[in-house]
Each structure stands twice: as C-alpha cells, then as structure tokens.
Amino acid sequence: MRKTVQQWLNLPKSSSLYDPYPPAGDIEMGLVHFDAVQNAFKIYQGAECDGTYDINADRILSGAGFLDFLLQVHMKEWVTGQHLKDLLDCVTCWLHREHGKLPQDFFDVIGGMNIGLDHPGAP
C-alpha cells in the first residue's frame, strides 16, 4: 500500500510499506512530475495541463540552486500552496530514490534553523 509522502516520512524505519514513489521512471506528485527521460521537474499550472514550468534536475543539486528555484517558482502568479507542497514532495521522493537521502540530509541543513549568525560555520 502506498502512503502519502508525509505518512511515509513518519513511519518507523522497520515499516514494510512501499515507498510513495516508483522504483524507476517518472514520479508524479499532484501538479508536479519528475520526467525521467528529460531528467526534469515539471510544475503544471493546473489539472488541465495548461502549461508547465520546468527545471533540469541537475540544477537543484546544491542548496543554493534549490532555494533559487523555489523563489523563482514562488514569484509565478499562478503558483499556489499546493504547487509548492507537490514540488517539495516530488523533490523529496526523487532525492531519496536517486541519492538515498532526504532533502535536509542531502543539502546538509539538518538543524540549520537552530544555528544563529554568530555560530562558527554560519555564513
């Protein structure tokens, strides 16, 4: 049985439930799809597939690249909170499947919001 991304993230590690994404190929999370052939994330403007805003997956492999993309998406007039949730769900699944890590671990920001500007190693 497939769970939502949030249900999957909160399961005990010993759970035998399936990951919320296929083992290969495209990943579809609501209004956001990862196209495996094009190696790109596609954010659909609406359920009718009126158009997409795309980014190559390689461009979000750094924390700065991912943050830049999130901010670009946020500035689109048609973007809703659902688009952003679906994007984060899709990226989470893709990173886990392709790189074996969840986003906070992949971008090395676990506990980052607890670090002040006066902390050694802070920018």
GROMACS .gro file of C-alpha atoms in nm:
model
  123
    1MET     CA    1   0.000   0.000   0.000
    2ARG     CA    2   0.135   0.343  -0.095
    3LYS     CA    3   0.120   0.621   0.161
    4THR     CA    4   0.146   0.996   0.124
    5VAL     CA    5   0.495   1.141   0.149
    6GLN     CA    6   0.419   1.276   0.497
    7GLN     CA    7   0.286   0.940   0.620
    8TRP     CA    8   0.593   0.767   0.475
    9LEU     CA    9   0.834   1.015   0.639
   10ASN     CA   10   0.678   0.948   0.980
   11LEU     CA   11   0.678   0.568   0.962
   12PRO     CA   12   0.914   0.363   1.178
   13LYS     CA   13   1.224   0.262   0.980
   14SER     CA   14   1.122  -0.103   1.016
   15SER     CA   15   0.798  -0.048   0.822
   16SER     CA   16   0.738  -0.278   0.528
   17LEU     CA   17   0.511  -0.035   0.344
   18TYR     CA   18   0.608   0.072  -0.004
   19ASP     CA   19   0.787   0.397  -0.077
   20PRO     CA   20   0.549   0.666  -0.211
   21TYR     CA   21   0.728   0.665  -0.547
   22PRO     CA   22   0.802   0.406  -0.816
   23PRO     CA   23   1.143   0.232  -0.815
   24ALA     CA   24   1.229   0.387  -1.155
   25GLY     CA   25   1.083   0.618  -1.418
   26ASP     CA   26   0.859   0.919  -1.369
   27ILE     CA   27   0.744   1.042  -1.029
   28GLU     CA   28   0.403   1.211  -1.013
   29MET     CA   29   0.302   1.414  -0.710
   30GLY     CA   30  -0.015   1.610  -0.780
   31LEU     CA   31   0.070   1.908  -1.001
   32VAL     CA   32   0.442   1.825  -1.017
   33HIS     CA   33   0.602   1.547  -1.219
   34PHE     CA   34   0.960   1.433  -1.246
   35ASP     CA   35   1.014   1.334  -1.608
   36ALA     CA   36   1.284   1.065  -1.603
   37VAL     CA   37   1.356   1.082  -1.977
   38GLN     CA   38   1.412   1.460  -1.970
   39ASN     CA   39   1.562   1.450  -1.617
   40ALA     CA   40   1.344   1.748  -1.530
   41PHE     CA   41   1.081   1.857  -1.282
   42LYS     CA   42   0.764   1.989  -1.446
   43ILE     CA   43   0.525   2.207  -1.248
   44TYR     CA   44   0.183   2.206  -1.415
   45GLN     CA   45  -0.013   2.529  -1.395
   46GLY     CA   46  -0.338   2.340  -1.345
   47ALA     CA   47  -0.501   2.000  -1.358
   48GLU     CA   48  -0.582   2.061  -1.726
   49CYS     CA   49  -0.206   2.071  -1.802
   50ASP     CA   50  -0.228   2.428  -1.937
   51GLY     CA   51   0.148   2.460  -1.942
   52THR     CA   52   0.450   2.377  -1.730
   53TYR     CA   53   0.740   2.548  -1.561
   54ASP     CA   54   1.037   2.314  -1.593
   55ILE     CA   55   1.382   2.280  -1.441
   56ASN     CA   56   1.652   2.026  -1.509
   57ALA     CA   57   1.713   1.812  -1.200
   58ASP     CA   58   2.088   1.880  -1.208
   59ARG     CA   59   2.023   2.249  -1.140
   60ILE     CA   60   1.884   2.183  -0.792
   61LEU     CA   61   2.166   1.963  -0.662
   62SER     CA   62   2.302   2.243  -0.443
   63GLY     CA   63   2.117   2.413  -0.161
   64ALA     CA   64   2.161   2.749  -0.334
   65GLY     CA   65   2.028   2.616  -0.664
   66PHE     CA   66   1.726   2.461  -0.495
   67LEU     CA   67   1.649   2.776  -0.295
   68ASP     CA   68   1.682   2.988  -0.611
   69PHE     CA   69   1.437   2.759  -0.791
   70LEU     CA   70   1.188   2.771  -0.501
   71LEU     CA   71   1.199   3.151  -0.503
   72GLN     CA   72   1.153   3.162  -0.883
   73VAL     CA   73   0.851   2.932  -0.857
   74HIS     CA   74   0.707   3.138  -0.571
   75MET     CA   75   0.708   3.452  -0.792
   76LYS     CA   76   0.483   3.297  -1.059
   77GLU     CA   77   0.133   3.447  -1.048
   78TRP     CA   78  -0.036   3.110  -1.090
   79VAL     CA   79   0.151   2.924  -0.814
   80THR     CA   80  -0.049   2.807  -0.514
   81GLY     CA   81   0.049   2.644  -0.188
   82GLN     CA   82  -0.049   2.312  -0.344
   83HIS     CA   83   0.213   2.360  -0.618
   84LEU     CA   84   0.483   2.419  -0.356
   85LYS     CA   85   0.376   2.117  -0.148
   86ASP     CA   86   0.369   1.893  -0.455
   87LEU     CA   87   0.712   2.024  -0.560
   88LEU     CA   88   0.864   1.952  -0.218
   89ASP     CA   89   0.703   1.605  -0.216
   90CYS     CA   90   0.836   1.528  -0.564
   91VAL     CA   91   1.188   1.653  -0.486
   92THR     CA   92   1.188   1.456  -0.159
   93CYS     CA   93   1.096   1.134  -0.340
   94TRP     CA   94   1.345   1.194  -0.622
   95LEU     CA   95   1.634   1.270  -0.384
   96HIS     CA   96   1.556   0.963  -0.175
   97ARG     CA   97   1.527   0.735  -0.477
   98GLU     CA   98   1.826   0.870  -0.673
   99HIS     CA   99   2.062   0.974  -0.391
  100GLY     CA  100   1.942   0.774  -0.089
  101LYS     CA  101   1.890   1.085   0.124
  102LEU     CA  102   1.608   1.310   0.234
  103PRO     CA  103   1.641   1.681   0.144
  104GLN     CA  104   1.768   1.809   0.480
  105ASP     CA  105   2.041   1.545   0.481
  106PHE     CA  106   2.120   1.584   0.110
  107PHE     CA  107   2.158   1.963   0.137
  108ASP     CA  108   2.337   1.927   0.475
  109VAL     CA  109   2.100   2.157   0.661
  110ILE     CA  110   1.975   1.932   0.942
  111GLY     CA  111   1.931   2.156   1.245
  112GLY     CA  112   2.014   2.461   1.035
  113MET     CA  113   1.732   2.676   1.167
  114ASN     CA  114   1.881   2.642   1.515
  115ILE     CA  115   2.214   2.795   1.410
  116GLY     CA  116   2.249   3.167   1.470
  117LEU     CA  117   2.463   3.403   1.265
  118ASP     CA  118   2.722   3.406   1.545
  119HIS     CA  119   2.766   3.025   1.523
  120PRO     CA  120   3.100   2.901   1.385
  121GLY     CA  121   3.041   2.785   1.031
  122ALA     CA  122   2.740   3.010   0.974
  123PRO     CA  123   2.759   3.228   0.664
   0.00000   0.00000   0.00000
